[in-house]
PDB file of C-alpha atoms in Angstrom:
ATOM      1  CA  ALA A 197    -143.502  34.947 -67.749  1.00  0.00           C
ATOM      2  CA  GLN A 198    -139.753  35.105 -67.526  1.00  0.00           C
ATOM      3  CA  THR A 199    -137.624  32.254 -68.839  1.00  0.00           C
ATOM      4  CA  VAL A 200    -133.930  31.462 -68.673  1.00  0.00           C
ATOM      5  CA  THR A 201    -132.166  29.220 -71.182  1.00  0.00           C
ATOM      6  CA  GLN A 202    -128.750  27.612 -70.958  1.00  0.00           C
ATOM      7  CA  SER A 203    -128.161  25.862 -74.262  1.00  0.00           C
ATOM      8  CA  GLN A 204    -124.943  24.065 -73.266  1.00  0.00           C
ATOM      9  CA  PRO A 205    -125.671  21.061 -71.021  1.00  0.00           C
ATOM     10  CA  GLU A 206    -121.947  20.268 -70.761  1.00  0.00           C
ATOM     11  CA  MET A 207    -118.719  22.154 -71.332  1.00  0.00           C
ATOM     12  CA  SER A 208    -115.099  21.219 -70.944  1.00  0.00           C
ATOM     13  CA  VAL A 209    -111.979  23.355 -70.518  1.00  0.00           C
ATOM     14  CA  GLN A 210    -108.288  22.737 -70.106  1.00  0.00           C
ATOM     15  CA  GLU A 211    -106.763  23.894 -66.853  1.00  0.00           C
ATOM     16  CA  ALA A 212    -105.448  27.505 -67.123  1.00  0.00           C
ATOM     17  CA  GLU A 213    -107.549  28.161 -70.231  1.00  0.00           C
ATOM     18  CA  THR A 214    -110.619  30.386 -70.597  1.00  0.00           C
ATOM     19  CA  VAL A 215    -114.180  29.184 -71.033  1.00  0.00           C
ATOM     20  CA  THR A 216    -117.464  31.008 -71.657  1.00  0.00           C
ATOM     21  CA  LEU A 217    -120.842  29.706 -70.528  1.00  0.00           C
ATOM     22  CA  SER A 218    -123.904  31.024 -72.335  1.00  0.00           C
ATOM     23  CA  CYS A 219    -127.221  32.176 -70.958  1.00  0.00           C
ATOM     24  CA  THR A 220    -130.182  33.902 -72.553  1.00  0.00           C
ATOM     25  CA  TYR A 221    -133.362  35.085 -70.898  1.00  0.00           C
ATOM     26  CA  ASP A 222    -136.703  36.488 -71.794  1.00  0.00           C
ATOM     27  CA  THR A 223    -138.534  39.177 -69.855  1.00  0.00           C
ATOM     28  CA  SER A 224    -140.693  42.236 -70.304  1.00  0.00           C
ATOM     29  CA  GLU A 225    -139.345  43.834 -67.122  1.00  0.00           C
ATOM     30  CA  SER A 226    -136.812  46.626 -67.290  1.00  0.00           C
ATOM     31  CA  ASP A 227    -135.508  46.272 -63.753  1.00  0.00           C
ATOM     32  CA  TYR A 228    -134.087  42.940 -62.652  1.00  0.00           C
ATOM     33  CA  TYR A 229    -130.991  41.103 -61.480  1.00  0.00           C
ATOM     34  CA  LEU A 230    -129.048  38.297 -63.087  1.00  0.00           C
ATOM     35  CA  PHE A 231    -126.871  35.786 -61.308  1.00  0.00           C
ATOM     36  CA  TRP A 232    -124.491  32.946 -61.919  1.00  0.00           C
ATOM     37  CA  TYR A 233    -124.475  30.264 -59.246  1.00  0.00           C
ATOM     38  CA  LYS A 234    -122.030  27.403 -58.934  1.00  0.00           C
ATOM     39  CA  GLN A 235    -122.937  24.002 -57.513  1.00  0.00           C
ATOM     40  CA  PRO A 236    -119.895  21.779 -56.876  1.00  0.00           C
ATOM     41  CA  PRO A 237    -120.331  18.030 -56.438  1.00  0.00           C
ATOM     42  CA  SER A 238    -120.889  18.593 -52.680  1.00  0.00           C
ATOM     43  CA  ARG A 239    -124.139  20.330 -53.742  1.00  0.00           C
ATOM     44  CA  GLN A 240    -123.848  23.612 -51.802  1.00  0.00           C
ATOM     45  CA  MET A 241    -124.999  26.301 -54.219  1.00  0.00           C
ATOM     46  CA  ILE A 242    -122.619  29.254 -54.179  1.00  0.00           C
ATOM     47  CA  LEU A 243    -123.098  32.701 -55.681  1.00  0.00           C
ATOM     48  CA  VAL A 244    -120.429  33.438 -58.299  1.00  0.00           C
ATOM     49  CA  ILE A 245    -121.427  36.829 -59.641  1.00  0.00           C
ATOM     50  CA  ARG A 246    -124.394  39.165 -59.940  1.00  0.00           C
ATOM     51  CA  GLN A 247    -125.392  41.886 -62.381  1.00  0.00           C
ATOM     52  CA  GLU A 248    -127.943  44.645 -61.951  1.00  0.00           C
ATOM     53  CA  ALA A 249    -129.841  45.285 -65.178  1.00  0.00           C
ATOM     54  CA  TYR A 250    -129.625  49.051 -64.825  1.00  0.00           C
ATOM     55  CA  LYS A 251    -125.821  48.943 -64.785  1.00  0.00           C
ATOM     56  CA  GLN A 252    -124.131  49.043 -68.167  1.00  0.00           C
ATOM     57  CA  GLN A 253    -120.765  47.988 -66.801  1.00  0.00           C
ATOM     58  CA  ASN A 254    -120.163  44.256 -66.784  1.00  0.00           C
ATOM     59  CA  ALA A 255    -119.636  42.719 -63.358  1.00  0.00           C
ATOM     60  CA  THR A 256    -116.321  41.092 -62.529  1.00  0.00           C
ATOM     61  CA  GLU A 257    -115.232  38.986 -59.576  1.00  0.00           C
ATOM     62  CA  ASN A 258    -111.586  37.922 -59.708  1.00  0.00           C
ATOM     63  CA  ARG A 259    -111.337  35.330 -62.517  1.00  0.00           C
ATOM     64  CA  PHE A 260    -115.061  35.494 -63.246  1.00  0.00           C
ATOM     65  CA  SER A 261    -116.648  38.113 -65.474  1.00  0.00           C
ATOM     66  CA  VAL A 262    -119.871  38.496 -67.373  1.00  0.00           C
ATOM     67  CA  ASN A 263    -120.833  39.827 -70.772  1.00  0.00           C
ATOM     68  CA  PHE A 264    -124.228  41.420 -70.219  1.00  0.00           C
ATOM     69  CA  GLN A 265    -126.061  42.398 -73.391  1.00  0.00           C
ATOM     70  CA  LYS A 266    -129.387  43.810 -72.245  1.00  0.00           C
ATOM     71  CA  ALA A 267    -130.889  44.402 -75.683  1.00  0.00           C
ATOM     72  CA  ALA A 268    -130.014  40.887 -76.783  1.00  0.00           C
ATOM     73  CA  LYS A 269    -131.079  39.471 -73.380  1.00  0.00           C
ATOM     74  CA  SER A 270    -127.819  37.626 -73.101  1.00  0.00           C
ATOM     75  CA  PHE A 271    -125.741  37.044 -69.964  1.00  0.00           C
ATOM     76  CA  SER A 272    -122.639  34.897 -70.469  1.00  0.00           C
ATOM     77  CA  LEU A 273    -120.052  33.938 -67.848  1.00  0.00           C
ATOM     78  CA  LYS A 274    -116.351  33.937 -68.636  1.00  0.00           C
ATOM     79  CA  ILE A 275    -113.968  31.987 -66.433  1.00  0.00           C
ATOM     80  CA  SER A 276    -110.328  32.897 -66.949  1.00  0.00           C
ATOM     81  CA  ASP A 277    -107.338  30.794 -65.903  1.00  0.00           C
ATOM     82  CA  SER A 278    -109.598  27.822 -65.166  1.00  0.00           C
ATOM     83  CA  GLN A 279    -108.758  25.753 -62.115  1.00  0.00           C
ATOM     84  CA  LEU A 280    -109.677  22.199 -61.148  1.00  0.00           C
ATOM     85  CA  GLY A 281    -111.875  23.618 -58.396  1.00  0.00           C
ATOM     86  CA  ASP A 282    -114.021  25.364 -61.005  1.00  0.00           C
ATOM     87  CA  ALA A 283    -115.509  22.014 -62.037  1.00  0.00           C
ATOM     88  CA  ALA A 284    -119.177  22.198 -61.111  1.00  0.00           C
ATOM     89  CA  MET A 285    -122.696  22.703 -62.365  1.00  0.00           C
ATOM     90  CA  TYR A 286    -123.277  26.361 -63.211  1.00  0.00           C
ATOM     91  CA  PHE A 287    -126.723  27.899 -63.140  1.00  0.00           C
ATOM     92  CA  CYS A 288    -127.788  31.181 -64.646  1.00  0.00           C
ATOM     93  CA  ALA A 289    -130.657  32.807 -62.750  1.00  0.00           C
ATOM     94  CA  TYR A 290    -132.989  35.757 -63.190  1.00  0.00           C
ATOM     95  CA  ARG A 291    -134.520  37.480 -60.210  1.00  0.00           C
ATOM     96  CA  THR A 292    -137.917  39.057 -60.476  1.00  0.00           C
ATOM     97  CA  TYR A 293    -138.488  42.507 -59.073  1.00  0.00           C
ATOM     98  CA  ASN A 294    -141.769  41.423 -57.544  1.00  0.00           C
ATOM     99  CA  GLN A 295    -142.960  38.066 -56.153  1.00  0.00           C
ATOM    100  CA  GLY A 296    -140.559  38.193 -53.245  1.00  0.00           C
ATOM    101  CA  GLY A 297    -137.570  38.290 -55.536  1.00  0.00           C
ATOM    102  CA  LYS A 298    -137.873  34.686 -56.590  1.00  0.00           C
ATOM    103  CA  LEU A 299    -135.185  33.229 -58.801  1.00  0.00           C
ATOM    104  CA  ILE A 300    -135.864  31.674 -62.177  1.00  0.00           C
ATOM    105  CA  PHE A 301    -133.133  29.243 -63.129  1.00  0.00           C
ATOM    106  CA  GLY A 302    -131.768  27.915 -66.367  1.00  0.00           C
ATOM    107  CA  GLN A 303    -131.243  24.208 -66.884  1.00  0.00           C
ATOM    108  CA  GLY A 304    -127.599  24.325 -65.857  1.00  0.00           C
ATOM    109  CA  THR A 305    -124.244  23.724 -67.574  1.00  0.00           C
ATOM    110  CA  GLU A 306    -121.916  21.082 -66.222  1.00  0.00           C
ATOM    111  CA  LEU A 307    -118.325  22.273 -66.507  1.00  0.00           C
ATOM    112  CA  SER A 308    -115.430  19.844 -66.372  1.00  0.00           C
ATOM    113  CA  VAL A 309    -111.813  20.988 -66.075  1.00  0.00           C
ATOM    114  CA  LYS A 310    -109.086  18.819 -67.545  1.00  0.00           C
ATOM    115  CA  PRO A 311    -105.643  18.825 -65.912  1.00  0.00           C
TER     116      PRO A 311
ATOM    117  CA  ASP B 215    -121.055  34.257 -43.158  1.00  0.00           C
ATOM    118  CA  VAL B 216    -124.648  33.420 -43.876  1.00  0.00           C
ATOM    119  CA  LYS B 217    -125.525  29.927 -42.853  1.00  0.00           C
ATOM    120  CA  VAL B 218    -128.500  27.995 -44.145  1.00  0.00           C
ATOM    121  CA  THR B 219    -128.860  24.467 -42.827  1.00  0.00           C
ATOM    122  CA  GLN B 220    -131.193  21.649 -43.771  1.00  0.00           C
ATOM    123  CA  SER B 221    -132.175  18.857 -41.425  1.00  0.00           C
ATOM    124  CA  SER B 222    -131.056  15.933 -43.593  1.00  0.00           C
ATOM    125  CA  ARG B 223    -128.688  15.388 -46.526  1.00  0.00           C
ATOM    126  CA  TYR B 224    -130.348  12.132 -47.525  1.00  0.00           C
ATOM    127  CA  LEU B 225    -133.833  10.861 -46.788  1.00  0.00           C
ATOM    128  CA  VAL B 226    -135.646   7.704 -47.881  1.00  0.00           C
ATOM    129  CA  LYS B 227    -139.410   7.482 -47.407  1.00  0.00           C
ATOM    130  CA  ARG B 228    -142.227   5.247 -48.547  1.00  0.00           C
ATOM    131  CA  THR B 229    -145.163   6.224 -50.724  1.00  0.00           C
ATOM    132  CA  GLY B 230    -147.953   7.746 -48.654  1.00  0.00           C
ATOM    133  CA  GLU B 231    -145.754   8.821 -45.757  1.00  0.00           C
ATOM    134  CA  LYS B 232    -145.854  12.373 -44.426  1.00  0.00           C
ATOM    135  CA  VAL B 233    -142.465  14.001 -44.878  1.00  0.00           C
ATOM    136  CA  PHE B 234    -141.022  17.072 -43.175  1.00  0.00           C
ATOM    137  CA  LEU B 235    -138.003  18.917 -44.553  1.00  0.00           C
ATOM    138  CA  GLU B 236    -136.607  21.547 -42.225  1.00  0.00           C
ATOM    139  CA  CYS B 237    -134.557  24.605 -43.070  1.00  0.00           C
ATOM    140  CA  VAL B 238    -132.937  27.042 -40.654  1.00  0.00           C
ATOM    141  CA  GLN B 239    -131.073  30.277 -41.380  1.00  0.00           C
ATOM    142  CA  ASP B 240    -129.049  32.303 -38.903  1.00  0.00           C
ATOM    143  CA  MET B 241    -128.998  35.727 -40.565  1.00  0.00           C
ATOM    144  CA  ASP B 242    -132.408  37.077 -39.574  1.00  0.00           C
ATOM    145  CA  HIS B 243    -133.495  36.994 -43.220  1.00  0.00           C
ATOM    146  CA  GLU B 244    -137.047  37.949 -44.064  1.00  0.00           C
ATOM    147  CA  ASN B 245    -137.415  35.777 -47.152  1.00  0.00           C
ATOM    148  CA  MET B 246    -137.123  32.014 -47.345  1.00  0.00           C
ATOM    149  CA  PHE B 247    -137.592  29.720 -50.325  1.00  0.00           C
ATOM    150  CA  TRP B 248    -137.996  26.043 -51.174  1.00  0.00           C
ATOM    151  CA  TYR B 249    -136.791  24.837 -54.571  1.00  0.00           C
ATOM    152  CA  ARG B 250    -136.807  21.467 -56.208  1.00  0.00           C
ATOM    153  CA  GLN B 251    -133.859  20.498 -58.430  1.00  0.00           C
ATOM    154  CA  ASP B 252    -134.197  17.907 -61.194  1.00  0.00           C
ATOM    155  CA  PRO B 253    -131.683  17.070 -63.973  1.00  0.00           C
ATOM    156  CA  GLY B 254    -132.295  19.064 -67.132  1.00  0.00           C
ATOM    157  CA  LEU B 255    -134.882  21.271 -65.427  1.00  0.00           C
ATOM    158  CA  GLY B 256    -132.708  23.395 -63.176  1.00  0.00           C
ATOM    159  CA  LEU B 257    -134.323  24.603 -59.959  1.00  0.00           C
ATOM    160  CA  ARG B 258    -138.027  25.286 -59.695  1.00  0.00           C
ATOM    161  CA  LEU B 259    -139.692  27.251 -56.924  1.00  0.00           C
ATOM    162  CA  ILE B 260    -142.187  25.359 -54.778  1.00  0.00           C
ATOM    163  CA  TYR B 261    -143.116  27.923 -52.112  1.00  0.00           C
ATOM    164  CA  PHE B 262    -141.644  31.021 -50.556  1.00  0.00           C
ATOM    165  CA  SER B 263    -142.272  33.080 -47.453  1.00  0.00           C
ATOM    166  CA  TYR B 264    -141.563  36.769 -46.928  1.00  0.00           C
ATOM    167  CA  ASP B 265    -142.498  36.889 -43.254  1.00  0.00           C
ATOM    168  CA  VAL B 266    -143.493  34.717 -40.330  1.00  0.00           C
ATOM    169  CA  LYS B 267    -146.772  32.901 -41.020  1.00  0.00           C
ATOM    170  CA  MET B 268    -146.815  34.299 -44.558  1.00  0.00           C
ATOM    171  CA  LYS B 269    -146.437  32.085 -47.612  1.00  0.00           C
ATOM    172  CA  GLU B 270    -146.822  32.297 -51.349  1.00  0.00           C
ATOM    173  CA  LYS B 271    -147.096  29.557 -53.943  1.00  0.00           C
ATOM    174  CA  GLY B 272    -144.270  29.192 -56.383  1.00  0.00           C
ATOM    175  CA  ASP B 273    -144.348  27.512 -59.766  1.00  0.00           C
ATOM    176  CA  ILE B 274    -144.926  23.907 -58.628  1.00  0.00           C
ATOM    177  CA  PRO B 275    -146.800  23.907 -55.281  1.00  0.00           C
ATOM    178  CA  GLU B 276    -149.008  20.875 -55.946  1.00  0.00           C
ATOM    179  CA  GLY B 277    -148.462  18.116 -53.410  1.00  0.00           C
ATOM    180  CA  TYR B 278    -146.555  20.380 -51.012  1.00  0.00           C
ATOM    181  CA  SER B 279    -147.315  22.690 -48.130  1.00  0.00           C
ATOM    182  CA  VAL B 280    -145.104  24.882 -45.951  1.00  0.00           C
ATOM    183  CA  SER B 281    -144.944  26.264 -42.462  1.00  0.00           C
ATOM    184  CA  ARG B 282    -143.134  29.272 -41.046  1.00  0.00           C
ATOM    185  CA  GLU B 283    -143.847  29.715 -37.352  1.00  0.00           C
ATOM    186  CA  LYS B 284    -140.518  31.364 -36.573  1.00  0.00           C
ATOM    187  CA  LYS B 285    -138.471  33.741 -38.675  1.00  0.00           C
ATOM    188  CA  GLU B 286    -135.438  31.501 -38.849  1.00  0.00           C
ATOM    189  CA  ARG B 287    -137.231  28.269 -39.750  1.00  0.00           C
ATOM    190  CA  PHE B 288    -139.105  27.268 -42.910  1.00  0.00           C
ATOM    191  CA  SER B 289    -140.515  23.772 -43.267  1.00  0.00           C
ATOM    192  CA  LEU B 290    -141.578  21.953 -46.399  1.00  0.00           C
ATOM    193  CA  ILE B 291    -144.232  19.276 -45.935  1.00  0.00           C
ATOM    194  CA  LEU B 292    -145.154  16.454 -48.256  1.00  0.00           C
ATOM    195  CA  GLU B 293    -148.558  15.391 -46.930  1.00  0.00           C
ATOM    196  CA  SER B 294    -148.518  12.044 -48.756  1.00  0.00           C
ATOM    197  CA  ALA B 295    -145.240  11.364 -50.487  1.00  0.00           C
ATOM    198  CA  SER B 296    -145.305  10.001 -54.020  1.00  0.00           C
ATOM    199  CA  THR B 297    -142.561   8.566 -56.211  1.00  0.00           C
ATOM    200  CA  ASN B 298    -142.636  11.602 -58.502  1.00  0.00           C
ATOM    201  CA  GLN B 299    -141.501  13.703 -55.549  1.00  0.00           C
ATOM    202  CA  THR B 300    -138.150  11.936 -55.532  1.00  0.00           C
ATOM    203  CA  SER B 301    -135.771  14.843 -56.047  1.00  0.00           C
ATOM    204  CA  MET B 302    -133.197  17.191 -54.551  1.00  0.00           C
ATOM    205  CA  TYR B 303    -134.740  19.887 -52.371  1.00  0.00           C
ATOM    206  CA  LEU B 304    -132.912  23.145 -51.770  1.00  0.00           C
ATOM    207  CA  CYS B 305    -133.773  25.809 -49.239  1.00  0.00           C
ATOM    208  CA  ALA B 306    -132.641  29.419 -49.604  1.00  0.00           C
ATOM    209  CA  SER B 307    -132.964  32.664 -47.693  1.00  0.00           C
ATOM    210  CA  SER B 308    -132.464  36.326 -48.449  1.00  0.00           C
ATOM    211  CA  GLY B 309    -132.674  39.580 -46.598  1.00  0.00           C
ATOM    212  CA  LEU B 310    -133.697  43.049 -47.641  1.00  0.00           C
ATOM    213  CA  GLY B 311    -130.890  45.101 -49.122  1.00  0.00           C
ATOM    214  CA  LEU B 312    -130.774  48.685 -50.272  1.00  0.00           C
ATOM    215  CA  ALA B 313    -134.108  50.516 -50.363  1.00  0.00           C
ATOM    216  CA  GLY B 314    -135.856  47.408 -49.071  1.00  0.00           C
ATOM    217  CA  ARG B 315    -135.170  45.437 -52.194  1.00  0.00           C
ATOM    218  CA  THR B 316    -134.648  41.718 -51.897  1.00  0.00           C
ATOM    219  CA  ASP B 317    -130.993  40.839 -51.580  1.00  0.00           C
ATOM    220  CA  THR B 318    -128.966  37.852 -52.745  1.00  0.00           C
ATOM    221  CA  GLN B 319    -130.288  34.370 -51.971  1.00  0.00           C
ATOM    222  CA  TYR B 320    -128.116  31.971 -49.972  1.00  0.00           C
ATOM    223  CA  PHE B 321    -128.665  28.257 -50.275  1.00  0.00           C
ATOM    224  CA  GLY B 322    -128.546  25.303 -47.937  1.00  0.00           C
ATOM    225  CA  PRO B 323    -126.700  22.068 -48.804  1.00  0.00           C
ATOM    226  CA  GLY B 324    -129.809  20.318 -50.106  1.00  0.00           C
ATOM    227  CA  THR B 325    -131.783  17.210 -49.133  1.00  0.00           C
ATOM    228  CA  ARG B 326    -131.805  14.262 -51.507  1.00  0.00           C
ATOM    229  CA  LEU B 327    -135.249  12.678 -51.007  1.00  0.00           C
ATOM    230  CA  THR B 328    -136.047   9.241 -52.378  1.00  0.00           C
ATOM    231  CA  VAL B 329    -139.643   8.010 -52.240  1.00  0.00           C
ATOM    232  CA  LEU B 330    -140.014   4.265 -52.717  1.00  0.00           C
TER     233      LEU B 330
END
């Protein structure tokens, strides 16, 4: 069975600085997707970025980028130029190829941004 | 934009009551999901549905059932609510993207259920 681990329950960053959130996963599949979701205090889960396992190039989305290391089964999220609105719970998620594409989530990392 | 709505943001019920949580999506998505979110555990899949009247058990289906009579609506049912079902419940939906592969999941705002 696939598992996703986020080892940092809480992180803090100064506004305008860069922060990296860690995520590792375990799977025997070769084809899958990885995601980072953001859940602000209002609780609406929002997709931040996605990565297809077959792509070697790391995904980027404006100030958000990932470091995808397939062999190491590592998928970290880098937030550059942090803003107050980035404060939220961040979840790393793995999507299975089968089983309706269900998501397997990590425990979450709560990010606070200091002004 | 994809819109997934849930019938209530907050709900308080008593032990033994039958509870219905409703989820509606407006993007004609084939797949719909119910997750439960608890601190330190992330989100865990309860049930999902890939078509009308079709359902599959997720990782923690015990104590729950679901209903999908129409494509846009997916209901989660707690037949007899218990205190250990106090949690945040999130609904999600996804369509079929390229080559029929499941696309990105979009989430509703969540329902905070308290069972007393």
